[in-house]
Each structure stands twice: as structure tokens, then as C-alpha cells.
Coordinates of C-alpha atoms in Angstrom, one line a residue:
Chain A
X1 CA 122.4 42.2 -152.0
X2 CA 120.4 45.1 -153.0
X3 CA 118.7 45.2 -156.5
X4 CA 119.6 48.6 -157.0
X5 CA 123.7 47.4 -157.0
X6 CA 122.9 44.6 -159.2
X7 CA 120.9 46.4 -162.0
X8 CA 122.7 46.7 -165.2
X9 CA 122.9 50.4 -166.4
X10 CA 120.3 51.6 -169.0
X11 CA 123.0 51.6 -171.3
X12 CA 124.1 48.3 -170.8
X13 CA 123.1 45.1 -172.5
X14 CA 122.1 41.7 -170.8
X15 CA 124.3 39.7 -172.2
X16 CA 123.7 35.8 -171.1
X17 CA 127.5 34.3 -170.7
X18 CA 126.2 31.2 -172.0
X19 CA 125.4 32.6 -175.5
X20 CA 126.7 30.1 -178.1
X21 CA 129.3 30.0 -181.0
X22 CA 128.8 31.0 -184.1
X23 CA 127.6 28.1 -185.8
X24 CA 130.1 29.1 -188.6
X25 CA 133.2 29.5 -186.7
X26 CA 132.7 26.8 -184.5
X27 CA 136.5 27.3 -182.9
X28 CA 136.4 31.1 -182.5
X29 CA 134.8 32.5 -179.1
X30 CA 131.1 33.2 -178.7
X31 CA 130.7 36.0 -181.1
X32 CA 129.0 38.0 -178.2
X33 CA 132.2 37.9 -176.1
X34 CA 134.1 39.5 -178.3
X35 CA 131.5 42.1 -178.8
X36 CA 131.5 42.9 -175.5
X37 CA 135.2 43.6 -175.4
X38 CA 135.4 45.8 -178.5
X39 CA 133.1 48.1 -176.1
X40 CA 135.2 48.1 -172.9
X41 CA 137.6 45.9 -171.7
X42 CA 134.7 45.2 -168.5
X43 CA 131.9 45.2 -167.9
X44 CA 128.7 44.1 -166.0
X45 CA 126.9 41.0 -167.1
X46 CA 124.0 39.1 -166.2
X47 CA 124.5 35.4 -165.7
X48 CA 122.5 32.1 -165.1
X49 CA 121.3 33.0 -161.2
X50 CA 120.3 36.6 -162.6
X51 CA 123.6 38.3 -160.6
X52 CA 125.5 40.6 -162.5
X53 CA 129.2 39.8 -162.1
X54 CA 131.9 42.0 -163.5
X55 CA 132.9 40.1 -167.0
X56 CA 136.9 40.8 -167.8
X57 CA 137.1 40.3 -171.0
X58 CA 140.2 42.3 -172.2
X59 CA 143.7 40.1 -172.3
X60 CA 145.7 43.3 -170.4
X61 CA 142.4 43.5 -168.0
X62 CA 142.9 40.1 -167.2
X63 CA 146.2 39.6 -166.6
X64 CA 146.0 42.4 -163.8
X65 CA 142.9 41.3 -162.5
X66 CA 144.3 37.7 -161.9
X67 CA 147.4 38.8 -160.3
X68 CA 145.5 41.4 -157.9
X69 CA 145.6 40.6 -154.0
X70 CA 142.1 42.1 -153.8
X71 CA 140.3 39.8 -155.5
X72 CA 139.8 36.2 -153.8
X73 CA 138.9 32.7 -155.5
X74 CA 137.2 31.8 -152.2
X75 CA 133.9 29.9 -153.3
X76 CA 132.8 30.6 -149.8
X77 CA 131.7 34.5 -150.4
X78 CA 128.6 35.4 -150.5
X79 CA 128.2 36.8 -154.3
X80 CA 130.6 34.5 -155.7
X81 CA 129.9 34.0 -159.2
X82 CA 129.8 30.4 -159.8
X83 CA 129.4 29.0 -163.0
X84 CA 126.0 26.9 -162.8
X85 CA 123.6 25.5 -160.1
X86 CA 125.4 22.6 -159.1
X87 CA 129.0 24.5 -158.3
X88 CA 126.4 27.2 -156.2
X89 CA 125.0 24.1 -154.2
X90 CA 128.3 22.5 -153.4
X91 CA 130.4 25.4 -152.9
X92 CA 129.7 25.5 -149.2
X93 CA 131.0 21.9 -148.7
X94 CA 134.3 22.3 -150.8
X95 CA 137.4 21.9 -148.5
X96 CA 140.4 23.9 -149.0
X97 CA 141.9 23.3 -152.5
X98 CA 144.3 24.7 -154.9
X99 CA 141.3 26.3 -156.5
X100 CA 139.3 28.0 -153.4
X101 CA 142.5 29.2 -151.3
X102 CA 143.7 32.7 -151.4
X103 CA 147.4 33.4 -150.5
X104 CA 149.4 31.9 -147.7
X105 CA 146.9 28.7 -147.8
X106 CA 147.5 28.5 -151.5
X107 CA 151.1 28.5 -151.3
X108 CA 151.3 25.9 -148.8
X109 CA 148.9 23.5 -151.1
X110 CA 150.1 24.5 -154.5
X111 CA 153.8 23.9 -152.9
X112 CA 153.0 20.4 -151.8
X113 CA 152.0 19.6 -155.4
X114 CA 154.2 21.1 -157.5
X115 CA 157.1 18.9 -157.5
X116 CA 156.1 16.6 -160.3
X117 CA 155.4 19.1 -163.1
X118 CA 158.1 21.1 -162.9
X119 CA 159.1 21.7 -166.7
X120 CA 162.5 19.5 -166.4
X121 CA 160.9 16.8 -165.0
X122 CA 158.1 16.8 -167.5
X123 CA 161.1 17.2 -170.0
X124 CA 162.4 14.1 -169.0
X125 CA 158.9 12.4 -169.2
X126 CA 159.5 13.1 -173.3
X127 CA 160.8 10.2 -174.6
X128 CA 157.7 8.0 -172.7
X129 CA 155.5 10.0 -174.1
X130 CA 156.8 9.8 -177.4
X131 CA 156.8 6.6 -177.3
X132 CA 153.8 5.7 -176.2
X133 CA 152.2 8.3 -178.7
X134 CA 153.9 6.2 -181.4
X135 CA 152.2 3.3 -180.1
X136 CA 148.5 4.5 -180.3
X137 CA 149.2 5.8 -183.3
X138 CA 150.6 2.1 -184.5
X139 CA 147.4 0.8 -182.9
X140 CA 144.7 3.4 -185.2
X141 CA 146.8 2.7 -188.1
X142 CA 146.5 -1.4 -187.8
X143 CA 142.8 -0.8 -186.5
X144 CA 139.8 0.1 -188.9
X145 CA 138.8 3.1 -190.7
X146 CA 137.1 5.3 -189.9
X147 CA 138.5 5.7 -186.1
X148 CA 137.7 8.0 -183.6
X149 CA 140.1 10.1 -182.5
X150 CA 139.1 10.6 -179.4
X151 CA 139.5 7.1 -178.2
X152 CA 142.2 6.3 -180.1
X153 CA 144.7 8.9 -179.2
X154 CA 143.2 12.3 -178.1
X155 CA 142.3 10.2 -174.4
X156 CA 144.5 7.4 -173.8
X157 CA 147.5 9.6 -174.3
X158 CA 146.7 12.3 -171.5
X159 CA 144.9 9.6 -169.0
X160 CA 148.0 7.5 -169.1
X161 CA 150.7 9.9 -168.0
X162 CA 148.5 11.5 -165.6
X163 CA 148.0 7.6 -163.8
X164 CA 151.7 7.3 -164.7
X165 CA 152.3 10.7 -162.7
X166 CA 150.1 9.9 -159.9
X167 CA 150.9 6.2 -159.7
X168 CA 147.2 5.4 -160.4
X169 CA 146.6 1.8 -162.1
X170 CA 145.6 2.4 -165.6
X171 CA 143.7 -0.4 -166.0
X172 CA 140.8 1.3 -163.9
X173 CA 141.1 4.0 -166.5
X174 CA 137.3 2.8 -167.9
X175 CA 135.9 3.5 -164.1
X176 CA 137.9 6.8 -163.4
X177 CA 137.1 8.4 -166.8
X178 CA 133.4 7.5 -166.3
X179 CA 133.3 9.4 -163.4
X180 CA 136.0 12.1 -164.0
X181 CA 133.7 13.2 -166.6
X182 CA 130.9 14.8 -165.1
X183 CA 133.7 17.2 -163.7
X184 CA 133.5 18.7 -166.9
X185 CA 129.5 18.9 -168.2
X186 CA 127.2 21.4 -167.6
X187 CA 124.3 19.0 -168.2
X188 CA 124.1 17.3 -164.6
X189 CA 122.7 16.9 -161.4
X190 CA 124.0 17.5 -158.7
X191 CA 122.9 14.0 -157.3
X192 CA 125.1 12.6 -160.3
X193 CA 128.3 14.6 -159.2
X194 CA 127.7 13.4 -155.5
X195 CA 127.8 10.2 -157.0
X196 CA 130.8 10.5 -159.4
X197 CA 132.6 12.3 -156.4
X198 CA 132.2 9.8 -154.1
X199 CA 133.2 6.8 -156.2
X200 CA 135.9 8.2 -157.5
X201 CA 137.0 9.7 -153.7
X202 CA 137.0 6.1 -152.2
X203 CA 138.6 5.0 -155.2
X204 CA 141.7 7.1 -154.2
X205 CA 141.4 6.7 -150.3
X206 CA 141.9 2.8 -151.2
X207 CA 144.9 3.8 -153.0
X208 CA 146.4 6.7 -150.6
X209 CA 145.9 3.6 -148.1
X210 CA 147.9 1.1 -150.0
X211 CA 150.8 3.6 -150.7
X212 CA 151.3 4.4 -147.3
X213 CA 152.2 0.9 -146.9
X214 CA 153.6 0.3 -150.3
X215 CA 155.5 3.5 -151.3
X216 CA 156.5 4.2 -155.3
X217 CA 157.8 7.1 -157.2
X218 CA 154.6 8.6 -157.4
X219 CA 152.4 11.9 -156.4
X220 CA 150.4 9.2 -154.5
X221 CA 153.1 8.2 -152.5
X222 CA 154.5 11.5 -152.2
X223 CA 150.5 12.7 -150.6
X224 CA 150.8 9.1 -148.7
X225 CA 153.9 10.3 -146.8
X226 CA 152.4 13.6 -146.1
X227 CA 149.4 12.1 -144.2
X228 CA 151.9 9.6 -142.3
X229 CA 153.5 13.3 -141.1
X230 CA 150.9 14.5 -140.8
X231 CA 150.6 17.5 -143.3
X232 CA 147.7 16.4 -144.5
X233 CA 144.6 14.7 -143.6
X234 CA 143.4 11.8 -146.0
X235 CA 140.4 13.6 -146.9
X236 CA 142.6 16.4 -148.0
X237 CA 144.9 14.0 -150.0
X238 CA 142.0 12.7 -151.9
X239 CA 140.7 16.0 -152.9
X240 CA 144.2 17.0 -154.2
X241 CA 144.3 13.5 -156.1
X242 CA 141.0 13.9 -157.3
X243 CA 141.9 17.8 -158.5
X244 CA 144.9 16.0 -160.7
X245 CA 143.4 13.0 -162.0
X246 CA 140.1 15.1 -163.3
X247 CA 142.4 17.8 -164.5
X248 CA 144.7 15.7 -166.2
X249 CA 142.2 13.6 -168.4
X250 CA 139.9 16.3 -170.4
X251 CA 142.1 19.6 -170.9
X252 CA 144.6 17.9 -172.9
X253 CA 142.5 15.6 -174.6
X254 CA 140.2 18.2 -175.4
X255 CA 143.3 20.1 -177.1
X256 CA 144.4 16.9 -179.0
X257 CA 140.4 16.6 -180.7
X258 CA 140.1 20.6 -181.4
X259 CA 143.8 21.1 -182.6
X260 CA 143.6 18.4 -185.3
X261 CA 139.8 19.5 -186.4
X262 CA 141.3 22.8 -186.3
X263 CA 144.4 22.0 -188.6
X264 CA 142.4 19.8 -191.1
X265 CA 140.4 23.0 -191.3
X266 CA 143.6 25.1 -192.2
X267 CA 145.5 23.1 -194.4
X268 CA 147.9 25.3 -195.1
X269 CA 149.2 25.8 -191.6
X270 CA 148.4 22.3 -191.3
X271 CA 151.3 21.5 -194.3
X272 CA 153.7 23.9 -192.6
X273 CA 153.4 22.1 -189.6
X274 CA 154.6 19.2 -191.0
X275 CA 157.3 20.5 -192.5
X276 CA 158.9 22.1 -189.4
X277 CA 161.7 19.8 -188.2
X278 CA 162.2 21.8 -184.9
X279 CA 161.0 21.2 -181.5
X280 CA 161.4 25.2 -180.7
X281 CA 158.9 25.7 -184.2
X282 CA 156.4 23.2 -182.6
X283 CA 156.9 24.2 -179.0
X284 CA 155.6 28.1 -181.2
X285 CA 153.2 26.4 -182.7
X286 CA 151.4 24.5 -179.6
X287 CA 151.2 28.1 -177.7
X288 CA 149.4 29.4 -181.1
X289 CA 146.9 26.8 -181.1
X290 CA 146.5 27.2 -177.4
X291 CA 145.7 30.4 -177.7
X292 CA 143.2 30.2 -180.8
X293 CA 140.6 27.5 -178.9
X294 CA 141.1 28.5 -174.9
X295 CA 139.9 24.8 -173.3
X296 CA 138.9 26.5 -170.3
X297 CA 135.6 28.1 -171.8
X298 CA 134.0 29.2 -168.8
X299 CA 136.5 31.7 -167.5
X300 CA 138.4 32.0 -164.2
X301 CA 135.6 32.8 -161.4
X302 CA 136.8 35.1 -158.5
X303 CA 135.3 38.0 -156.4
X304 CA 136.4 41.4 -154.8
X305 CA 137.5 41.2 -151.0
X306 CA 137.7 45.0 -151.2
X307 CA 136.3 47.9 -152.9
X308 CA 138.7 49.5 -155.7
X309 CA 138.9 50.8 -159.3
X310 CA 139.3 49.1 -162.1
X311 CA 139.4 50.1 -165.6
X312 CA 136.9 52.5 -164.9
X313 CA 134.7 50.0 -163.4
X314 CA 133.4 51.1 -159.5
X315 CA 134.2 47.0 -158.6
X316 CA 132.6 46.8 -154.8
X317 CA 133.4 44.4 -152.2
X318 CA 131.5 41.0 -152.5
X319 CA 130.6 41.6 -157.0
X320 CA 131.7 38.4 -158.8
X321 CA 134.3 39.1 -161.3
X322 CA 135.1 36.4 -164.4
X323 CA 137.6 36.9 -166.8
X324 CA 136.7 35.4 -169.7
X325 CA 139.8 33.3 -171.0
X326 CA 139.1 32.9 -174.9
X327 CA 138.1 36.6 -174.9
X328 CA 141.5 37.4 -174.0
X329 CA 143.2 35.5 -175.8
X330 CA 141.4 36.8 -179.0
X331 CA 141.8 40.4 -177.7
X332 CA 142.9 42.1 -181.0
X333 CA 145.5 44.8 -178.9
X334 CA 147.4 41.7 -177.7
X335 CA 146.7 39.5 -181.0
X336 CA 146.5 41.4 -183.7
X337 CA 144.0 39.6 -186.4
X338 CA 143.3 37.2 -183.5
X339 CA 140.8 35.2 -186.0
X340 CA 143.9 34.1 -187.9
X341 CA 145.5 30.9 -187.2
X342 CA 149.5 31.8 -187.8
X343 CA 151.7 29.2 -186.1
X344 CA 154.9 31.2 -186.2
X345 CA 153.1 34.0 -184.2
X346 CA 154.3 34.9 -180.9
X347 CA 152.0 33.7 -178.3
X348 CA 153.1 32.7 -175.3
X349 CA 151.7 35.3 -173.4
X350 CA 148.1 33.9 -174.1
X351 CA 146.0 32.9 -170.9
X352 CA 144.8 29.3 -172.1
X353 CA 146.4 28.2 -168.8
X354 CA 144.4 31.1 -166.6
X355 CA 147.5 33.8 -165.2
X356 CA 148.1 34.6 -161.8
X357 CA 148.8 32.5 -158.5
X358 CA 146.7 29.9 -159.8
X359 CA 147.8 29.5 -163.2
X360 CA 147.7 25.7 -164.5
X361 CA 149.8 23.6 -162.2
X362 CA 150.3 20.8 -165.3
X363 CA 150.7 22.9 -167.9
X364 CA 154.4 21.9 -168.8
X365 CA 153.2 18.1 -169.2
X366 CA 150.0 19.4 -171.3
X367 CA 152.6 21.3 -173.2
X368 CA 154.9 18.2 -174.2
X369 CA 152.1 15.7 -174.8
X370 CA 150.4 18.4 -177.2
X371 CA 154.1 19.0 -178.8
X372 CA 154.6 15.4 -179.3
X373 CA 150.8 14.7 -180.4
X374 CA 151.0 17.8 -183.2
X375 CA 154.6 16.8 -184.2
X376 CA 154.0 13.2 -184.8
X377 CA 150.5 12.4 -185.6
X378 CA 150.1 14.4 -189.0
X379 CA 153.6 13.8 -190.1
X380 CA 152.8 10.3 -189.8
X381 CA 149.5 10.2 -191.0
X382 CA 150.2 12.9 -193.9
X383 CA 146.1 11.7 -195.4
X384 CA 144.8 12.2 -192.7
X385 CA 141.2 14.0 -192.7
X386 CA 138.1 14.2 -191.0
X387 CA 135.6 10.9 -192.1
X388 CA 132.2 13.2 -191.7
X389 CA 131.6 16.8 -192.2
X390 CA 132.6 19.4 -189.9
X391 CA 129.2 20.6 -190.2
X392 CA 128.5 17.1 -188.2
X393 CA 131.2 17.6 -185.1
X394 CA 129.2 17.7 -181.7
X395 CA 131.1 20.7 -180.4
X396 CA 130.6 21.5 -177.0
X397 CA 128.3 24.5 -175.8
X398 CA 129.7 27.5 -174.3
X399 CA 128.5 26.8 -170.8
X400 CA 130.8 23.6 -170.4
X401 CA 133.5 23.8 -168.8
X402 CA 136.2 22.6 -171.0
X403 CA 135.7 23.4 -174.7
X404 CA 135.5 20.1 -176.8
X405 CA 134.4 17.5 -179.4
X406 CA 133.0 14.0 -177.9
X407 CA 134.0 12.0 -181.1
X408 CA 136.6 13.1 -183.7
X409 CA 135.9 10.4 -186.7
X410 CA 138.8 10.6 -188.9
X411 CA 140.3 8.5 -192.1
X412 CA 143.5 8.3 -193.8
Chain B
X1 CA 170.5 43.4 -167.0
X2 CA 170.4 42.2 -163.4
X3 CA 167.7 39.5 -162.8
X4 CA 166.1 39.5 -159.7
X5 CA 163.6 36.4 -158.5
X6 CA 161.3 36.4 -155.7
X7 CA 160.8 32.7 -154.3
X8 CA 158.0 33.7 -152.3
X9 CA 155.9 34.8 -155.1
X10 CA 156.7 32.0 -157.0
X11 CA 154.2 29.6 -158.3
X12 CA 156.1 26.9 -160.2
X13 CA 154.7 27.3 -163.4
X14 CA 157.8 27.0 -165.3
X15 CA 156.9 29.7 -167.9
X16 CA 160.6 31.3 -167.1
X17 CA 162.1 28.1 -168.0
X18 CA 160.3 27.6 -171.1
X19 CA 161.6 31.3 -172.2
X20 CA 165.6 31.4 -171.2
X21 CA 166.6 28.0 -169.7
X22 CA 169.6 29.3 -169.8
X23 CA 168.9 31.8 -166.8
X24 CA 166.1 30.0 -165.2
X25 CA 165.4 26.4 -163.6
X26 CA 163.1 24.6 -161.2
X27 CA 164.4 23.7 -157.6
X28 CA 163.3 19.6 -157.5
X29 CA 162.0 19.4 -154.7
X30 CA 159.3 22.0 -155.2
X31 CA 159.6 24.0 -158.4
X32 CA 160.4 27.0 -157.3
X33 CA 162.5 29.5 -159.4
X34 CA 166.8 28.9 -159.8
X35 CA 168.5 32.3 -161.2
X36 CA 171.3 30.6 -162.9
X37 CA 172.8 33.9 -163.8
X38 CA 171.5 37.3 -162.4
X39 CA 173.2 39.1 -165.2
X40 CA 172.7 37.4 -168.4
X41 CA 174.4 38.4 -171.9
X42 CA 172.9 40.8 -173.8
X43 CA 172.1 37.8 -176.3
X44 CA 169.9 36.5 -174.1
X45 CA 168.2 39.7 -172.8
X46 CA 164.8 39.1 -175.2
X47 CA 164.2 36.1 -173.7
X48 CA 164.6 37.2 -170.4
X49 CA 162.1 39.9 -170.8
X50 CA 159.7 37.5 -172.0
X51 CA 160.0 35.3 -168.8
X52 CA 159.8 38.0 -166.9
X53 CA 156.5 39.0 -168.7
X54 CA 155.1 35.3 -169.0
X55 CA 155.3 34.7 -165.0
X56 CA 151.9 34.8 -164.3
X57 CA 153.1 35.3 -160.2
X58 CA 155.1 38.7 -161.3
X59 CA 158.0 36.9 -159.3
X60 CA 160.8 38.3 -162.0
X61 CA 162.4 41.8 -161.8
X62 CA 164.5 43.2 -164.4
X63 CA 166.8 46.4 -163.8
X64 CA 168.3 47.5 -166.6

């Protein structure tokens, strides 16, 4: 591409997408994000390669730029904007997944892996999860203080139904959350994701392999029996296997850790919270806190297949767009005083899960686990609070992918 | 209020469900959108709108 169409106008400002949080308000959005959007709701940026993508960061400029036909999530394009140096250099060896495929390809593999999140089956998935919430929560109490609650509740709980989903043994979970991981962190090689992607890949083609001969109730089974017909290849069926095992382990976890840091911080809300007696209240509350920490940090990474106007933005064939989830979602015209945490707000028209044809695929069982995490846990635990400062938390940077805390110490 | 549903836009997210499952369910086998009742009760008309504005596909229409 031409410097001249990716110079930033004089007026603009460089603004590196991986500038931080505010040290201060470690949950809200990088400060510089929202000052972006106060100016216009798009606009160029430069990121880590020196390109300068389109940044989205307004929650209505999102919403259509998601959900428009002429912009592709095809990692394939030259001028893709991809989030660091080790996406750019695998890009061009990605099959076809739910992520990378644009329209009728996307239908046909979203379609094939829909079946088990549809929100009544992951209604009916309730009382397990209940249960087994009840369980680690048992455990933490009988165990000694301070715990973590990362590896008491925050990851077990999430990693469990997602093996229970896909009919994955959970007694490998050690060996698949080692390597489901690096999915997640910015601060790897690209030799170390090889390697995570290729043990966890045989991993599952060992599996696929025994399902076809053994056949459960499980997404497994479901892919097995899809290769035996042959609508999919195995190396196909590992890569959607892989896509749900990953995704299932660190988005809700990571919601589990930041909600309850984030509700020890508010105790007020926190003490309403555990008052409400209503699954509709917490099902309010959930979309609330959803909105107010946005997991997916990095933002949704697409590019124009054609030239059009947008927003007042000249957007050429082949420029990178991202749109900026937590921006959005603390967009003051769609949330007004986005900054405050108010659980009986009306949220549910937040982008946490992304928006458009490729909006979360198990975002119904995130939803329940997080409903039956937020409704138990502090009712249960009514002392609990944090055992170190928040000053101390390790949050993540703004260049991970998934927003997060590595360790959550906590007492009661 | 008549509901209209487009199957072909539909992603299977669920967010209709979540708003009105009074109006809205999953087919099993795939997830896609059930209109349970094209024309809902004015009761339920608030909801509806909010389904149709959650759908991140765009795959409800509402004529009033």
C-alpha cells in the first residue's frame, strides 16, 4: 500500500491501540479509547505493524459496521489488521473457521456448531451447573485461607462444562489448559503457539478418532459423525474443537475473577446483589457487568471488501477496520454515565459478546455459569473480600486478548 | 405487531429468546429462530422490540 493512503491526517493523533489502563481505574477501558470516541465515533489509528486501520469505537458505529456485508473477517486480505506478530505470521495458514469465513461459508460452519448452545439447552444444563458451582464453592470453603479464586472456582467451573459439552475427559484438563492458554497472551512466540497448537490438535484427533467408533451425546460425537459423512475433514473437526475448547476456558473464567474484584470494589451494588432473590434481577445484573469489563479487549478485527462511506470516514477497499468492544460498550450515548456500575440498568444491548454474524456462539452457557457464579458465590460467602490489595491484582495489559486477573486471592 | 423472522439470516445466538421466550425459541437441531406467535399481545410488545434490536444478525422485522 502506498504511504500516502496510510498517513494519518495532520490533525490526527497516533494513538498506539495498546495504550494501557488507567492505573486508577483498573476495570474501565484504556482512557485513550474513550478519548478517541468523544472526538468521532471513527477514526484512523496507528497500530503495532505501523498500518493505520480504521478504529470503530462508537457502540452505534459498531453495531452497523459488524452487521455490514462489505466488510469481511477474512485473515487472508492483504491489509488485514491483525492484532500482533504472531496472528500476522499464521494468518496465511489458518483454514476456514467460524472466525475467518465471510457469509455462505460461515453459515454452513457456524450451523454445524450451533446445536449445543442454543439458550434452552444451555437452560437445561442449569441445575449441573449449579451444582457443581455449589461443590467448588464447598471445596474453597473446607480448603485454606487465603484461596485463589482463580483455581478454585473462576476455572474449574467454565473448563468443566465446556469438556462436559464437548465430551472431552476432564481429567486432561491440567494438559489442555496449559496449552489453551497461549491462545490468549500477547507475550509469545510464535514457535510456542505452534507448539501449543499442535499438542493440543493431536490431542483432539485422538479423540475425534475414538468417537467415531465410540459415539456419546457430545459435540465430539456430533463432529465424529460429520467426518464419517463426510462434511467435514478431520483436520477441520479439530480446528472447530480446538475453537470451543480455547474459547470456552478463559472468557468466562476471566468474567468470574474481574466480576467479583469488581463487586468487592462496589460494595454497595455488591449488597444489592445479594439481596435480589430473582433469576430475571441476576440475568440484569450479569449483562451489566458484562458490559462494564468487555473480556474481549482487543476488539473485533475485520477489513473492507469494497469502498464505501462510513460515518464520514472515506473507508477504501483493503483498510483494516477494528471496532473496539469496551469502547462501545462505555459509549456514553448508548450508556449514559457508562463509568457507573448500576446493576438494574438496561444493558443487554452491550457488545461484550462482539454483534453481527459472528457474535459469540456460547454466549448463552457463559451467560448461565456467570448467573449461577454471581448468584451463589457472595450469598454464600457474604465476608467475602479480597486477601491483598487491589493495588496488588496482576491485571492484564490492553494488548491481551482476553481482559483478566491471573490470581484472585480472596478470604472470608 | 406482526413478527416476521428470517431463518437465513439467523445466527443462533439466542438473544431473542433471552428477550420474549414467549415469542421466540430455538429449533434443536440447529438453533435457528421458532416464531411462536407472529402477532404477540400488546403486553409483550417491549420485549419484542428488544429482541428484535438485540439480534445481532438483524434476522427480526417488526410491522406495526
Amino acid at each position: 500500500m502506498a504511504e500516502a493512503e496510510t498517513r494519518l491526517a495532520p490533525d490526527e493523533q497516533a494513538y498506539f491501540y495498546q495504550d494501557d489502563r488507567d492505573a486508577k481505574c483498573p476495570f474501565a477501558p484504556p482512557p485513550g479509547l474513550r478519548a478517541l470516541n468523544e472526538k468521532a465515533p471513527v477514526t484512523r489509528v496507528r497500530i503495532w505493524d505501523g498500518s493505520t486501520p480504521w478504529l470503530v469505537t462508537g457502540h452505534a458505529a459498531q453495531r452497523a459496521i459488524l452487521s455490514d456485508p462489505r466488510v469481511s473477517s477474512d485473515d487472508k486480505r492483504p491489509g488485514f489488521p491483525y492484532p500482533n506478530h504472531v496472528m500476522a505470521e499464521s494468518a496465511p495458514h489458518h483454514p476456514l473457521t467460524i472466525f475467518n469465513a465471510d457469509g455462505a461459508d460461515h453459515t454452513r460452519i457456524r450451523r454445524m456448531m450451533t446445536r449445543p448452545f442454543t439458550r434452552p439447552r444451555m437452560e437445561a444444563l442449569r441445575p449441573s451447573i449449579q451444582e457443581f458451582t455449589d461443590e467448588l464453592i464447598d471445596r474453597m470453603l473446607a480448603g485454606p485461607k487465603p484461596a485463589d479464586l482463580v483455581t478454585a472456582v473462576s476455572l474449574p467451573l467454565p473448563s468443566l462444562m465446556i469438556c462436559v459439552l464437548l465430551g472431552v475427559p476432564y481429567a486432561d484438563h491440567d494438559f489442555f489448559q496449559e496449552h489453551a492458554q497461549w491462545a490468549t497472551r500477547s507475550d509469545k512466540t510464535v514457535e510456542q503457539q505452534n507448539a501449543a497448537n499442535a499438542a493440543l490438535g493431536g490431542y483432539l484427533a485422538n479423540l475425534l478418532q475414538k468417537k467415531m467408533e465410540e459415539p456419546a451425546e457430545d459435540v465430539l460425537s456430533d463432529f465424529a459423525a460429520r467426518i464419517k459423512d463426510g462434511d467435514l475433514t478431520l483436520p477441520e473437526a479439530v480446528m472447530l474443537s480446538m475453537i470451543l475448547l480455547i474459547a470456552g476456558h478463559e472468557t468466562s473464567s476471566s468474567m468470574i475473577t474481574l466480576g467479583t474484584a469488581l463487586l468487592l470494589d462496589n460494595p454497595g451494588q455488591l449488597a444489592n446483589l445479594r439481596e435480589i432473590d430473582d433469576t430475571k434481577a441476576v440475568a440484569n445484573a450479569v449483562e451489566e457487568i458484562l458490559r462494564y469489563l468487555t473480556v474481549p479487549q482487543l476488539g473485533q478485527r475485520r477489513i473492507a471488501a469494497e469502498d464505501f462511506e462510513f460515518e464520514g470516514a472515506e473507508i477504501k477497499a483493503g483498510d483494516g477496520i477494528i471496532a473496539a468492544l469496551p469502547a462501545g460498550n462505555w459509549d456514553p450515548e448508548a450508556f449514559p454515565e457508562p463509568e457507573k456500575l448500576d446493576l438494574t440498568r438496561k444493558a443487554s444491548h452491550h457488545v461484550a459478546f462482539g454483534w453481527g454474524i459472528h457474535q459469540c456462539l456460547g454466549q448463552q452457557l457463559a451467560r448461565i455459569e456467570l448467573q449461577v457464579v454471581y448468584g451463589t458465590l457472595y450469598r454464600r460467602v457474604p465476608t467475602l473480600r479480597l486477601a491483598v490489595d487491589r493495588d496488588e491484582l496482576d491485571f492484564r495489559p490492553a494488548d491481551a486478548l482476553a481482559f483478566g486477573i491471573s490470581e484472585l486471592p480472596v478470604t472470608w | 405487531m406482526k413478527v416476521v423472522v428470517d431463518e437465513e439470516k439467523c445466527v443462533a445466538a439466542g438473544q431473542c429468546v433471552n428477550a420474549a421466550m414467549d415469542v421466540f425459541d430455538q429449533r434443536d437441531e440447529d438453533g435457528i429462530v421458532v416464531l411462536l406467535d407472529e402477532n404477540p399481545p400488546a403486553e409483550l410488545a417491549e420485549d419484542v422490540r428488544n429482541a428484535a434490536a438485540i439480534c445481532p444478525a438483524l434476522a427480526i422485522r417488526i410491522e406495526e
